[in-house]
């Protein structure tokens, strides 16, 4: 390893240690806010069971997300953001027929 690269890495480690100890402020902070799962479900008007099927997760996982015991990650987070932004497009893409009644929705979601 080049000496300059090694010294740069060592400096970075020293800075990280100082930040962790509270001796130095971080140069930047990134706050990631998880999407509001309950709001997303409300936007599309689905029950927990139906929305869990749409998201391809268990009802228990969905409940944990809604009650902020756990946070969705990866593709689930991306899909939730899309649901919040464009709920009609999501339903159109994931439910091939228009939702008219809860009974029809259940039969459509069973095929997912």
PDB file as gemmi writes it, atoms N, CA and C in Angstrom:
CRYST1    1.000    1.000    1.000  90.00  90.00  90.00 P 1                      
ATOM      1  N   UNK A   1       0.846  -1.172   0.000  1.00  0.00           N  
ATOM      2  CA  UNK A   1       0.000   0.000   0.000  1.00  0.00           C  
ATOM      3  C   UNK A   1       0.893   1.237   0.000  1.00  0.00           C  
ATOM      4  N   UNK A   2       0.490   2.207  -0.783  1.00  0.00           N  
ATOM      5  CA  UNK A   2       1.255   3.449  -0.844  1.00  0.00           C  
ATOM      6  C   UNK A   2       1.213   4.148   0.511  1.00  0.00           C  
ATOM      7  N   UNK A   3       2.313   4.810   0.833  1.00  0.00           N  
ATOM      8  CA  UNK A   3       2.420   5.499   2.117  1.00  0.00           C  
ATOM      9  C   UNK A   3       1.365   6.592   2.274  1.00  0.00           C  
ATOM     10  N   UNK A   4       1.102   7.349   1.210  1.00  0.00           N  
ATOM     11  CA  UNK A   4       0.116   8.436   1.276  1.00  0.00           C  
ATOM     12  C   UNK A   4      -1.287   7.882   1.525  1.00  0.00           C  
ATOM     13  N   UNK A   5      -1.633   6.770   0.866  1.00  0.00           N  
ATOM     14  CA  UNK A   5      -2.933   6.145   1.055  1.00  0.00           C  
ATOM     15  C   UNK A   5      -3.070   5.617   2.485  1.00  0.00           C  
ATOM     16  N   UNK A   6      -2.010   4.995   2.975  1.00  0.00           N  
ATOM     17  CA  UNK A   6      -2.019   4.469   4.344  1.00  0.00           C  
ATOM     18  C   UNK A   6      -2.210   5.605   5.353  1.00  0.00           C  
ATOM     19  N   UNK A   7      -1.505   6.689   5.172  1.00  0.00           N  
ATOM     20  CA  UNK A   7      -1.631   7.830   6.092  1.00  0.00           C  
ATOM     21  C   UNK A   7      -3.038   8.437   6.038  1.00  0.00           C  
ATOM     22  N   UNK A   8      -3.623   8.472   4.851  1.00  0.00           N  
ATOM     23  CA  UNK A   8      -4.990   8.978   4.703  1.00  0.00           C  
ATOM     24  C   UNK A   8      -5.979   8.074   5.441  1.00  0.00           C  
ATOM     25  N   UNK A   9      -5.801   6.774   5.311  1.00  0.00           N  
ATOM     26  CA  UNK A   9      -6.668   5.827   6.017  1.00  0.00           C  
ATOM     27  C   UNK A   9      -6.517   5.949   7.532  1.00  0.00           C  
ATOM     28  N   UNK A  10      -5.293   6.105   7.992  1.00  0.00           N  
ATOM     29  CA  UNK A  10      -5.050   6.253   9.436  1.00  0.00           C  
ATOM     30  C   UNK A  10      -5.689   7.530   9.966  1.00  0.00           C  
ATOM     31  N   UNK A  11      -5.604   8.607   9.200  1.00  0.00           N  
ATOM     32  CA  UNK A  11      -6.229   9.871   9.597  1.00  0.00           C  
ATOM     33  C   UNK A  11      -7.747   9.711   9.686  1.00  0.00           C  
ATOM     34  N   UNK A  12      -8.310   8.998   8.726  1.00  0.00           N  
ATOM     35  CA  UNK A  12      -9.753   8.752   8.737  1.00  0.00           C  
ATOM     36  C   UNK A  12     -10.165   7.950   9.965  1.00  0.00           C  
ATOM     37  N   UNK A  13      -9.365   6.961  10.314  1.00  0.00           N  
ATOM     38  CA  UNK A  13      -9.672   6.156  11.506  1.00  0.00           C  
ATOM     39  C   UNK A  13      -9.588   6.991  12.780  1.00  0.00           C  
ATOM     40  N   UNK A  14      -8.610   7.872  12.854  1.00  0.00           N  
ATOM     41  CA  UNK A  14      -8.479   8.748  14.025  1.00  0.00           C  
ATOM     42  C   UNK A  14      -9.685   9.679  14.135  1.00  0.00           C  
ATOM     43  N   UNK A  15     -10.126  10.210  12.999  1.00  0.00           N  
ATOM     44  CA  UNK A  15     -11.301  11.082  12.996  1.00  0.00           C  
ATOM     45  C   UNK A  15     -12.557  10.312  13.409  1.00  0.00           C  
ATOM     46  N   UNK A  16     -12.707   9.092  12.906  1.00  0.00           N  
ATOM     47  CA  UNK A  16     -13.862   8.269  13.267  1.00  0.00           C  
ATOM     48  C   UNK A  16     -13.883   7.992  14.761  1.00  0.00           C  
ATOM     49  N   UNK A  17     -12.738   7.714  15.313  1.00  0.00           N  
ATOM     50  CA  UNK A  17     -12.631   7.454  16.753  1.00  0.00           C  
ATOM     51  C   UNK A  17     -13.010   8.707  17.554  1.00  0.00           C  
ATOM     52  N   UNK A  18     -12.531   9.865  17.121  1.00  0.00           N  
ATOM     53  CA  UNK A  18     -12.841  11.124  17.814  1.00  0.00           C  
ATOM     54  C   UNK A  18     -14.340  11.440  17.713  1.00  0.00           C  
ATOM     55  N   UNK A  19     -14.944  11.167  16.566  1.00  0.00           N  
ATOM     56  CA  UNK A  19     -16.380  11.400  16.398  1.00  0.00           C  
ATOM     57  C   UNK A  19     -17.165  10.471  17.310  1.00  0.00           C  
ATOM     58  N   UNK A  20     -16.768   9.201  17.354  1.00  0.00           N  
ATOM     59  CA  UNK A  20     -17.464   8.226  18.205  1.00  0.00           C  
ATOM     60  C   UNK A  20     -17.378   8.605  19.679  1.00  0.00           C  
ATOM     61  N   UNK A  21     -16.287   9.199  20.085  1.00  0.00           N  
ATOM     62  CA  UNK A  21     -16.113   9.617  21.489  1.00  0.00           C  
ATOM     63  C   UNK A  21     -16.797  10.952  21.789  1.00  0.00           C  
ATOM     64  N   UNK A  22     -17.265  11.633  20.760  1.00  0.00           N  
ATOM     65  CA  UNK A  22     -17.906  12.927  20.940  1.00  0.00           C  
ATOM     66  C   UNK A  22     -16.916  14.073  21.038  1.00  0.00           C  
ATOM     67  N   UNK A  23     -15.680  13.828  20.681  1.00  0.00           N  
ATOM     68  CA  UNK A  23     -14.630  14.849  20.752  1.00  0.00           C  
ATOM     69  C   UNK A  23     -14.619  15.740  19.505  1.00  0.00           C  
ATOM     70  N   UNK A  24     -15.317  15.292  18.476  1.00  0.00           N  
ATOM     71  CA  UNK A  24     -15.290  16.000  17.195  1.00  0.00           C  
ATOM     72  C   UNK A  24     -16.654  15.803  16.525  1.00  0.00           C  
ATOM     73  N   UNK A  25     -17.209  16.859  15.920  1.00  0.00           N  
ATOM     74  CA  UNK A  25     -18.493  16.677  15.235  1.00  0.00           C  
ATOM     75  C   UNK A  25     -18.306  15.967  13.891  1.00  0.00           C  
ATOM     76  N   UNK A  26     -19.307  15.232  13.494  1.00  0.00           N  
ATOM     77  CA  UNK A  26     -19.264  14.587  12.180  1.00  0.00           C  
ATOM     78  C   UNK A  26     -19.354  15.663  11.100  1.00  0.00           C  
ATOM     79  N   UNK A  27     -18.703  15.440   9.986  1.00  0.00           N  
ATOM     80  CA  UNK A  27     -18.715  16.438   8.916  1.00  0.00           C  
ATOM     81  C   UNK A  27     -20.101  16.559   8.285  1.00  0.00           C  
ATOM     82  N   UNK A  28     -20.859  15.477   8.290  1.00  0.00           N  
ATOM     83  CA  UNK A  28     -22.243  15.517   7.797  1.00  0.00           C  
ATOM     84  C   UNK A  28     -23.007  14.347   8.415  1.00  0.00           C  
ATOM     85  N   UNK A  29     -24.282  14.562   8.540  1.00  0.00           N  
ATOM     86  CA  UNK A  29     -25.165  13.525   9.067  1.00  0.00           C  
ATOM     87  C   UNK A  29     -26.279  13.303   8.058  1.00  0.00           C  
ATOM     88  N   UNK A  30     -26.596  12.051   7.879  1.00  0.00           N  
ATOM     89  CA  UNK A  30     -27.674  11.688   6.976  1.00  0.00           C  
ATOM     90  C   UNK A  30     -28.761  11.025   7.815  1.00  0.00           C  
ATOM     91  N   UNK A  31     -29.942  11.612   7.774  1.00  0.00           N  
ATOM     92  CA  UNK A  31     -31.055  11.052   8.513  1.00  0.00           C  
ATOM     93  C   UNK A  31     -31.991  10.380   7.514  1.00  0.00           C  
ATOM     94  N   UNK A  32     -32.183   9.097   7.696  1.00  0.00           N  
ATOM     95  CA  UNK A  32     -33.061   8.335   6.833  1.00  0.00           C  
ATOM     96  C   UNK A  32     -34.377   8.134   7.570  1.00  0.00           C  
ATOM     97  N   UNK A  33     -35.439   8.663   7.000  1.00  0.00           N  
ATOM     98  CA  UNK A  33     -36.752   8.536   7.609  1.00  0.00           C  
ATOM     99  C   UNK A  33     -37.521   7.444   6.888  1.00  0.00           C  
ATOM    100  N   UNK A  34     -37.910   6.402   7.615  1.00  0.00           N  
ATOM    101  CA  UNK A  34     -38.665   5.335   6.950  1.00  0.00           C  
ATOM    102  C   UNK A  34     -40.045   5.835   6.523  1.00  0.00           C  
ATOM    103  N   UNK A  35     -40.584   5.273   5.448  1.00  0.00           N  
ATOM    104  CA  UNK A  35     -41.900   5.704   5.003  1.00  0.00           C  
ATOM    105  C   UNK A  35     -42.977   5.355   6.029  1.00  0.00           C  
ATOM    106  N   UNK A  36     -44.049   6.127   6.042  1.00  0.00           N  
ATOM    107  CA  UNK A  36     -45.169   5.887   6.949  1.00  0.00           C  
ATOM    108  C   UNK A  36     -46.029   4.769   6.353  1.00  0.00           C  
ATOM    109  N   UNK A  37     -45.866   3.567   6.891  1.00  0.00           N  
ATOM    110  CA  UNK A  37     -46.515   2.386   6.334  1.00  0.00           C  
ATOM    111  C   UNK A  37     -48.035   2.476   6.458  1.00  0.00           C  
ATOM    112  N   UNK A  38     -48.518   2.914   7.601  1.00  0.00           N  
ATOM    113  CA  UNK A  38     -49.967   3.013   7.799  1.00  0.00           C  
ATOM    114  C   UNK A  38     -50.568   4.022   6.821  1.00  0.00           C  
ATOM    115  N   UNK A  39     -49.889   5.134   6.611  1.00  0.00           N  
ATOM    116  CA  UNK A  39     -50.374   6.136   5.657  1.00  0.00           C  
ATOM    117  C   UNK A  39     -50.409   5.558   4.246  1.00  0.00           C  
ATOM    118  N   UNK A  40     -49.397   4.767   3.896  1.00  0.00           N  
ATOM    119  CA  UNK A  40     -49.363   4.145   2.571  1.00  0.00           C  
ATOM    120  C   UNK A  40     -50.533   3.180   2.407  1.00  0.00           C  
ATOM    121  N   UNK A  41     -50.783   2.391   3.436  1.00  0.00           N  
ATOM    122  CA  UNK A  41     -51.905   1.443   3.376  1.00  0.00           C  
ATOM    123  C   UNK A  41     -53.232   2.183   3.287  1.00  0.00           C  
ATOM    124  N   UNK A  42     -53.363   3.247   4.044  1.00  0.00           N  
ATOM    125  CA  UNK A  42     -54.587   4.050   3.991  1.00  0.00           C  
ATOM    126  C   UNK A  42     -54.789   4.685   2.612  1.00  0.00           C  
ATOM    127  N   UNK A  43     -53.701   5.083   1.955  1.00  0.00           N  
ATOM    128  CA  UNK A  43     -53.795   5.719   0.629  1.00  0.00           C  
ATOM    129  C   UNK A  43     -54.425   4.790  -0.399  1.00  0.00           C  
ATOM    130  N   UNK A  44     -54.119   3.484  -0.285  1.00  0.00           N  
ATOM    131  CA  UNK A  44     -54.665   2.535  -1.257  1.00  0.00           C  
ATOM    132  C   UNK A  44     -55.952   1.879  -0.763  1.00  0.00           C  
ATOM    133  N   UNK A  45     -56.310   2.135   0.488  1.00  0.00           N  
ATOM    134  CA  UNK A  45     -57.575   1.640   1.018  1.00  0.00           C  
ATOM    135  C   UNK A  45     -57.656   0.138   1.190  1.00  0.00           C  
ATOM    136  N   UNK A  46     -56.543  -0.486   1.535  1.00  0.00           N  
ATOM    137  CA  UNK A  46     -56.528  -1.932   1.731  1.00  0.00           C  
ATOM    138  C   UNK A  46     -56.495  -2.288   3.207  1.00  0.00           C  
ATOM    139  N   UNK A  47     -56.976  -3.481   3.518  1.00  0.00           N  
ATOM    140  CA  UNK A  47     -56.877  -3.994   4.885  1.00  0.00           C  
ATOM    141  C   UNK A  47     -55.423  -4.410   5.126  1.00  0.00           C  
ATOM    142  N   UNK A  48     -55.091  -4.685   6.377  1.00  0.00           N  
ATOM    143  CA  UNK A  48     -53.728  -5.136   6.673  1.00  0.00           C  
ATOM    144  C   UNK A  48     -53.411  -6.419   5.912  1.00  0.00           C  
ATOM    145  N   UNK A  49     -54.364  -7.326   5.877  1.00  0.00           N  
ATOM    146  CA  UNK A  49     -54.155  -8.597   5.193  1.00  0.00           C  
ATOM    147  C   UNK A  49     -53.901  -8.384   3.702  1.00  0.00           C  
ATOM    148  N   UNK A  50     -54.713  -7.542   3.067  1.00  0.00           N  
ATOM    149  CA  UNK A  50     -54.556  -7.266   1.643  1.00  0.00           C  
ATOM    150  C   UNK A  50     -53.242  -6.544   1.355  1.00  0.00           C  
ATOM    151  N   UNK A  51     -52.914  -5.570   2.183  1.00  0.00           N  
ATOM    152  CA  UNK A  51     -51.689  -4.806   1.955  1.00  0.00           C  
ATOM    153  C   UNK A  51     -50.454  -5.668   2.191  1.00  0.00           C  
ATOM    154  N   UNK A  52     -50.518  -6.550   3.168  1.00  0.00           N  
ATOM    155  CA  UNK A  52     -49.396  -7.473   3.415  1.00  0.00           C  
ATOM    156  C   UNK A  52     -49.169  -8.356   2.198  1.00  0.00           C  
ATOM    157  N   UNK A  53     -50.261  -8.829   1.597  1.00  0.00           N  
ATOM    158  CA  UNK A  53     -50.127  -9.639   0.376  1.00  0.00           C  
ATOM    159  C   UNK A  53     -49.513  -8.821  -0.752  1.00  0.00           C  
ATOM    160  N   UNK A  54     -49.982  -7.581  -0.905  1.00  0.00           N  
ATOM    161  CA  UNK A  54     -49.449  -6.709  -1.947  1.00  0.00           C  
ATOM    162  C   UNK A  54     -47.940  -6.508  -1.755  1.00  0.00           C  
ATOM    163  N   UNK A  55     -47.522  -6.332  -0.499  1.00  0.00           N  
ATOM    164  CA  UNK A  55     -46.110  -6.092  -0.193  1.00  0.00           C  
ATOM    165  C   UNK A  55     -45.288  -7.384  -0.140  1.00  0.00           C  
ATOM    166  N   UNK A  56     -45.976  -8.522  -0.197  1.00  0.00           N  
ATOM    167  CA  UNK A  56     -45.320  -9.834  -0.111  1.00  0.00           C  
ATOM    168  C   UNK A  56     -44.625 -10.037   1.243  1.00  0.00           C  
ATOM    169  N   UNK A  57     -45.305  -9.601   2.314  1.00  0.00           N  
ATOM    170  CA  UNK A  57     -44.801  -9.803   3.673  1.00  0.00           C  
ATOM    171  C   UNK A  57     -45.920 -10.391   4.523  1.00  0.00           C  
ATOM    172  N   UNK A  58     -45.573 -10.883   5.686  1.00  0.00           N  
ATOM    173  CA  UNK A  58     -46.598 -11.407   6.588  1.00  0.00           C  
ATOM    174  C   UNK A  58     -47.358 -10.245   7.228  1.00  0.00           C  
ATOM    175  N   UNK A  59     -48.555 -10.547   7.705  1.00  0.00           N  
ATOM    176  CA  UNK A  59     -49.355  -9.531   8.393  1.00  0.00           C  
ATOM    177  C   UNK A  59     -48.608  -9.056   9.629  1.00  0.00           C  
ATOM    178  N   UNK A  60     -47.936  -9.956  10.302  1.00  0.00           N  
ATOM    179  CA  UNK A  60     -47.172  -9.603  11.512  1.00  0.00           C  
ATOM    180  C   UNK A  60     -46.069  -8.599  11.171  1.00  0.00           C  
ATOM    181  N   UNK A  61     -45.374  -8.818  10.071  1.00  0.00           N  
ATOM    182  CA  UNK A  61     -44.335  -7.869   9.646  1.00  0.00           C  
ATOM    183  C   UNK A  61     -44.950  -6.506   9.365  1.00  0.00           C  
ATOM    184  N   UNK A  62     -46.074  -6.498   8.652  1.00  0.00           N  
ATOM    185  CA  UNK A  62     -46.759  -5.234   8.363  1.00  0.00           C  
ATOM    186  C   UNK A  62     -47.159  -4.528   9.659  1.00  0.00           C  
ATOM    187  N   UNK A  63     -47.680  -5.268  10.621  1.00  0.00           N  
ATOM    188  CA  UNK A  63     -48.071  -4.685  11.904  1.00  0.00           C  
ATOM    189  C   UNK A  63     -46.855  -4.106  12.628  1.00  0.00           C  
ATOM    190  N   UNK A  64     -45.747  -4.808  12.578  1.00  0.00           N  
ATOM    191  CA  UNK A  64     -44.516  -4.296  13.195  1.00  0.00           C  
ATOM    192  C   UNK A  64     -44.071  -2.994  12.543  1.00  0.00           C  
ATOM    193  N   UNK A  65     -44.206  -2.897  11.221  1.00  0.00           N  
ATOM    194  CA  UNK A  65     -43.860  -1.659  10.528  1.00  0.00           C  
ATOM    195  C   UNK A  65     -44.798  -0.537  10.933  1.00  0.00           C  
ATOM    196  N   UNK A  66     -46.097  -0.834  10.950  1.00  0.00           N  
ATOM    197  CA  UNK A  66     -47.081   0.202  11.268  1.00  0.00           C  
ATOM    198  C   UNK A  66     -46.938   0.712  12.703  1.00  0.00           C  
ATOM    199  N   UNK A  67     -46.504  -0.164  13.606  1.00  0.00           N  
ATOM    200  CA  UNK A  67     -46.364   0.218  15.008  1.00  0.00           C  
ATOM    201  C   UNK A  67     -44.935   0.643  15.341  1.00  0.00           C  
ATOM    202  N   UNK A  68     -44.119   0.810  14.319  1.00  0.00           N  
ATOM    203  CA  UNK A  68     -42.745   1.315  14.442  1.00  0.00           C  
ATOM    204  C   UNK A  68     -41.848   0.448  15.327  1.00  0.00           C  
ATOM    205  N   UNK A  69     -42.159  -0.839  15.390  1.00  0.00           N  
ATOM    206  CA  UNK A  69     -41.267  -1.762  16.104  1.00  0.00           C  
ATOM    207  C   UNK A  69     -40.123  -2.188  15.185  1.00  0.00           C  
ATOM    208  N   UNK A  70     -40.389  -2.172  13.899  1.00  0.00           N  
ATOM    209  CA  UNK A  70     -39.392  -2.480  12.873  1.00  0.00           C  
ATOM    210  C   UNK A  70     -39.604  -1.518  11.710  1.00  0.00           C  
ATOM    211  N   UNK A  71     -38.583  -1.402  10.869  1.00  0.00           N  
ATOM    212  CA  UNK A  71     -38.679  -0.538   9.689  1.00  0.00           C  
ATOM    213  C   UNK A  71     -38.478  -1.362   8.423  1.00  0.00           C  
ATOM    214  N   UNK A  72     -39.248  -1.063   7.393  1.00  0.00           N  
ATOM    215  CA  UNK A  72     -39.038  -1.754   6.124  1.00  0.00           C  
ATOM    216  C   UNK A  72     -37.680  -1.377   5.539  1.00  0.00           C  
ATOM    217  N   UNK A  73     -37.122  -2.279   4.763  1.00  0.00           N  
ATOM    218  CA  UNK A  73     -35.822  -2.024   4.137  1.00  0.00           C  
ATOM    219  C   UNK A  73     -35.882  -2.402   2.662  1.00  0.00           C  
ATOM    220  N   UNK A  74     -34.876  -1.998   1.941  1.00  0.00           N  
ATOM    221  CA  UNK A  74     -34.680  -2.401   0.553  1.00  0.00           C  
ATOM    222  C   UNK A  74     -35.872  -2.156  -0.354  1.00  0.00           C  
ATOM    223  N   UNK A  75     -36.248  -3.174  -1.127  1.00  0.00           N  
ATOM    224  CA  UNK A  75     -37.337  -3.021  -2.092  1.00  0.00           C  
ATOM    225  C   UNK A  75     -38.675  -2.653  -1.440  1.00  0.00           C  
ATOM    226  N   UNK A  76     -38.910  -3.118  -0.219  1.00  0.00           N  
ATOM    227  CA  UNK A  76     -40.161  -2.771   0.472  1.00  0.00           C  
ATOM    228  C   UNK A  76     -40.241  -1.262   0.694  1.00  0.00           C  
ATOM    229  N   UNK A  77     -39.136  -0.653   1.083  1.00  0.00           N  
ATOM    230  CA  UNK A  77     -39.118   0.798   1.278  1.00  0.00           C  
ATOM    231  C   UNK A  77     -39.389   1.519  -0.040  1.00  0.00           C  
ATOM    232  N   UNK A  78     -38.785   1.047  -1.099  1.00  0.00           N  
ATOM    233  CA  UNK A  78     -38.990   1.669  -2.415  1.00  0.00           C  
ATOM    234  C   UNK A  78     -40.454   1.558  -2.836  1.00  0.00           C  
ATOM    235  N   UNK A  79     -41.050   0.381  -2.664  1.00  0.00           N  
ATOM    236  CA  UNK A  79     -42.445   0.203  -3.048  1.00  0.00           C  
ATOM    237  C   UNK A  79     -43.365   1.074  -2.199  1.00  0.00           C  
ATOM    238  N   UNK A  80     -43.078   1.186  -0.914  1.00  0.00           N  
ATOM    239  CA  UNK A  80     -43.893   2.042  -0.043  1.00  0.00           C  
ATOM    240  C   UNK A  80     -43.828   3.504  -0.480  1.00  0.00           C  
ATOM    241  N   UNK A  81     -42.664   3.962  -0.879  1.00  0.00           N  
ATOM    242  CA  UNK A  81     -42.534   5.339  -1.362  1.00  0.00           C  
ATOM    243  C   UNK A  81     -43.344   5.540  -2.637  1.00  0.00           C  
ATOM    244  N   UNK A  82     -43.372   4.526  -3.490  1.00  0.00           N  
ATOM    245  CA  UNK A  82     -44.171   4.610  -4.709  1.00  0.00           C  
ATOM    246  C   UNK A  82     -45.656   4.612  -4.366  1.00  0.00           C  
ATOM    247  N   UNK A  83     -46.060   3.776  -3.402  1.00  0.00           N  
ATOM    248  CA  UNK A  83     -47.458   3.745  -2.973  1.00  0.00           C  
ATOM    249  C   UNK A  83     -47.879   5.116  -2.460  1.00  0.00           C  
ATOM    250  N   UNK A  84     -47.016   5.758  -1.674  1.00  0.00           N  
ATOM    251  CA  UNK A  84     -47.340   7.079  -1.142  1.00  0.00           C  
ATOM    252  C   UNK A  84     -47.431   8.139  -2.247  1.00  0.00           C  
ATOM    253  N   UNK A  85     -46.587   8.020  -3.254  1.00  0.00           N  
ATOM    254  CA  UNK A  85     -46.559   9.017  -4.329  1.00  0.00           C  
ATOM    255  C   UNK A  85     -47.625   8.766  -5.398  1.00  0.00           C  
ATOM    256  N   UNK A  86     -47.812   7.517  -5.762  1.00  0.00           N  
ATOM    257  CA  UNK A  86     -48.711   7.166  -6.866  1.00  0.00           C  
ATOM    258  C   UNK A  86     -49.541   5.925  -6.539  1.00  0.00           C  
ATOM    259  N   UNK A  87     -50.465   6.027  -5.580  1.00  0.00           N  
ATOM    260  CA  UNK A  87     -51.228   4.842  -5.171  1.00  0.00           C  
ATOM    261  C   UNK A  87     -52.038   4.215  -6.307  1.00  0.00           C  
ATOM    262  N   UNK A  88     -52.587   5.027  -7.185  1.00  0.00           N  
ATOM    263  CA  UNK A  88     -53.385   4.495  -8.290  1.00  0.00           C  
ATOM    264  C   UNK A  88     -52.526   3.673  -9.239  1.00  0.00           C  
ATOM    265  N   UNK A  89     -51.335   4.154  -9.517  1.00  0.00           N  
ATOM    266  CA  UNK A  89     -50.429   3.431 -10.419  1.00  0.00           C  
ATOM    267  C   UNK A  89     -50.026   2.088  -9.824  1.00  0.00           C  
ATOM    268  N   UNK A  90     -49.806   2.063  -8.521  1.00  0.00           N  
ATOM    269  CA  UNK A  90     -49.422   0.810  -7.862  1.00  0.00           C  
ATOM    270  C   UNK A  90     -50.550  -0.200  -7.961  1.00  0.00           C  
ATOM    271  N   UNK A  91     -51.755   0.229  -7.632  1.00  0.00           N  
ATOM    272  CA  UNK A  91     -52.890  -0.692  -7.708  1.00  0.00           C  
ATOM    273  C   UNK A  91     -53.124  -1.164  -9.141  1.00  0.00           C  
ATOM    274  N   UNK A  92     -52.983  -0.257 -10.090  1.00  0.00           N  
ATOM    275  CA  UNK A  92     -53.179  -0.617 -11.496  1.00  0.00           C  
ATOM    276  C   UNK A  92     -52.131  -1.650 -11.934  1.00  0.00           C  
ATOM    277  N   UNK A  93     -50.904  -1.459 -11.477  1.00  0.00           N  
ATOM    278  CA  UNK A  93     -49.825  -2.370 -11.870  1.00  0.00           C  
ATOM    279  C   UNK A  93     -49.914  -3.721 -11.166  1.00  0.00           C  
ATOM    280  N   UNK A  94     -50.319  -3.720  -9.910  1.00  0.00           N  
ATOM    281  CA  UNK A  94     -50.304  -4.956  -9.131  1.00  0.00           C  
ATOM    282  C   UNK A  94     -51.637  -5.686  -9.087  1.00  0.00           C  
ATOM    283  N   UNK A  95     -52.724  -4.973  -9.348  1.00  0.00           N  
ATOM    284  CA  UNK A  95     -54.052  -5.591  -9.466  1.00  0.00           C  
ATOM    285  C   UNK A  95     -54.502  -5.418 -10.902  1.00  0.00           C  
ATOM    286  N   UNK A  96     -54.517  -6.484 -11.686  1.00  0.00           N  
ATOM    287  CA  UNK A  96     -54.824  -6.352 -13.103  1.00  0.00           C  
ATOM    288  C   UNK A  96     -56.228  -5.839 -13.403  1.00  0.00           C  
ATOM    289  N   UNK A  97     -57.184  -6.064 -12.511  1.00  0.00           N  
ATOM    290  CA  UNK A  97     -58.537  -5.557 -12.734  1.00  0.00           C  
ATOM    291  C   UNK A  97     -58.826  -4.460 -11.733  1.00  0.00           C  
ATOM    292  N   UNK A  98     -59.738  -3.557 -12.102  1.00  0.00           N  
ATOM    293  CA  UNK A  98     -60.094  -2.437 -11.220  1.00  0.00           C  
ATOM    294  C   UNK A  98     -60.749  -2.969  -9.954  1.00  0.00           C  
ATOM    295  N   UNK A  99     -60.390  -2.380  -8.818  1.00  0.00           N  
ATOM    296  CA  UNK A  99     -60.971  -2.774  -7.534  1.00  0.00           C  
ATOM    297  C   UNK A  99     -62.358  -2.163  -7.419  1.00  0.00           C  
ATOM    298  N   UNK A 100     -63.371  -3.019  -7.269  1.00  0.00           N  
ATOM    299  CA  UNK A 100     -64.721  -2.507  -7.103  1.00  0.00           C  
ATOM    300  C   UNK A 100     -65.252  -2.800  -5.710  1.00  0.00           C  
ATOM    301  N   UNK A 101     -64.971  -4.001  -5.222  1.00  0.00           N  
ATOM    302  CA  UNK A 101     -65.427  -4.360  -3.879  1.00  0.00           C  
ATOM    303  C   UNK A 101     -64.310  -5.051  -3.147  1.00  0.00           C  
ATOM    304  N   UNK A 102     -64.454  -5.122  -1.845  1.00  0.00           N  
ATOM    305  CA  UNK A 102     -63.465  -5.808  -1.026  1.00  0.00           C  
ATOM    306  C   UNK A 102     -63.393  -7.277  -1.411  1.00  0.00           C  
ATOM    307  N   UNK A 103     -64.533  -7.893  -1.711  1.00  0.00           N  
ATOM    308  CA  UNK A 103     -64.564  -9.300  -2.082  1.00  0.00           C  
ATOM    309  C   UNK A 103     -63.743  -9.540  -3.345  1.00  0.00           C  
ATOM    310  N   UNK A 104     -63.901  -8.660  -4.365  1.00  0.00           N  
ATOM    311  CA  UNK A 104     -63.134  -8.793  -5.585  1.00  0.00           C  
ATOM    312  C   UNK A 104     -61.651  -8.581  -5.329  1.00  0.00           C  
ATOM    313  N   UNK A 105     -61.328  -7.649  -4.439  1.00  0.00           N  
ATOM    314  CA  UNK A 105     -59.935  -7.383  -4.111  1.00  0.00           C  
ATOM    315  C   UNK A 105     -59.293  -8.600  -3.479  1.00  0.00           C  
ATOM    316  N   UNK A 106     -60.040  -9.247  -2.587  1.00  0.00           N  
ATOM    317  CA  UNK A 106     -59.487 -10.439  -1.930  1.00  0.00           C  
ATOM    318  C   UNK A 106     -59.192 -11.516  -2.948  1.00  0.00           C  
ATOM    319  N   UNK A 107     -60.089 -11.741  -3.900  1.00  0.00           N  
ATOM    320  CA  UNK A 107     -59.835 -12.785  -4.891  1.00  0.00           C  
ATOM    321  C   UNK A 107     -58.670 -12.392  -5.795  1.00  0.00           C  
ATOM    322  N   UNK A 108     -58.550 -11.112  -6.119  1.00  0.00           N  
ATOM    323  CA  UNK A 108     -57.426 -10.655  -6.940  1.00  0.00           C  
ATOM    324  C   UNK A 108     -56.117 -10.772  -6.192  1.00  0.00           C  
ATOM    325  N   UNK A 109     -56.126 -10.439  -4.894  1.00  0.00           N  
ATOM    326  CA  UNK A 109     -54.893 -10.487  -4.121  1.00  0.00           C  
ATOM    327  C   UNK A 109     -54.478 -11.910  -3.842  1.00  0.00           C  
ATOM    328  N   UNK A 110     -55.425 -12.835  -3.855  1.00  0.00           N  
ATOM    329  CA  UNK A 110     -55.086 -14.245  -3.641  1.00  0.00           C  
ATOM    330  C   UNK A 110     -54.225 -14.753  -4.795  1.00  0.00           C  
ATOM    331  N   UNK A 111     -54.405 -14.167  -5.967  1.00  0.00           N  
ATOM    332  CA  UNK A 111     -53.634 -14.616  -7.117  1.00  0.00           C  
ATOM    333  C   UNK A 111     -52.244 -14.015  -7.158  1.00  0.00           C  
ATOM    334  N   UNK A 112     -51.958 -13.057  -6.267  1.00  0.00           N  
ATOM    335  CA  UNK A 112     -50.629 -12.428  -6.256  1.00  0.00           C  
ATOM    336  C   UNK A 112     -49.581 -13.372  -5.818  1.00  0.00           C  
TER     337      UNK A 112                                                      
END                                                                             
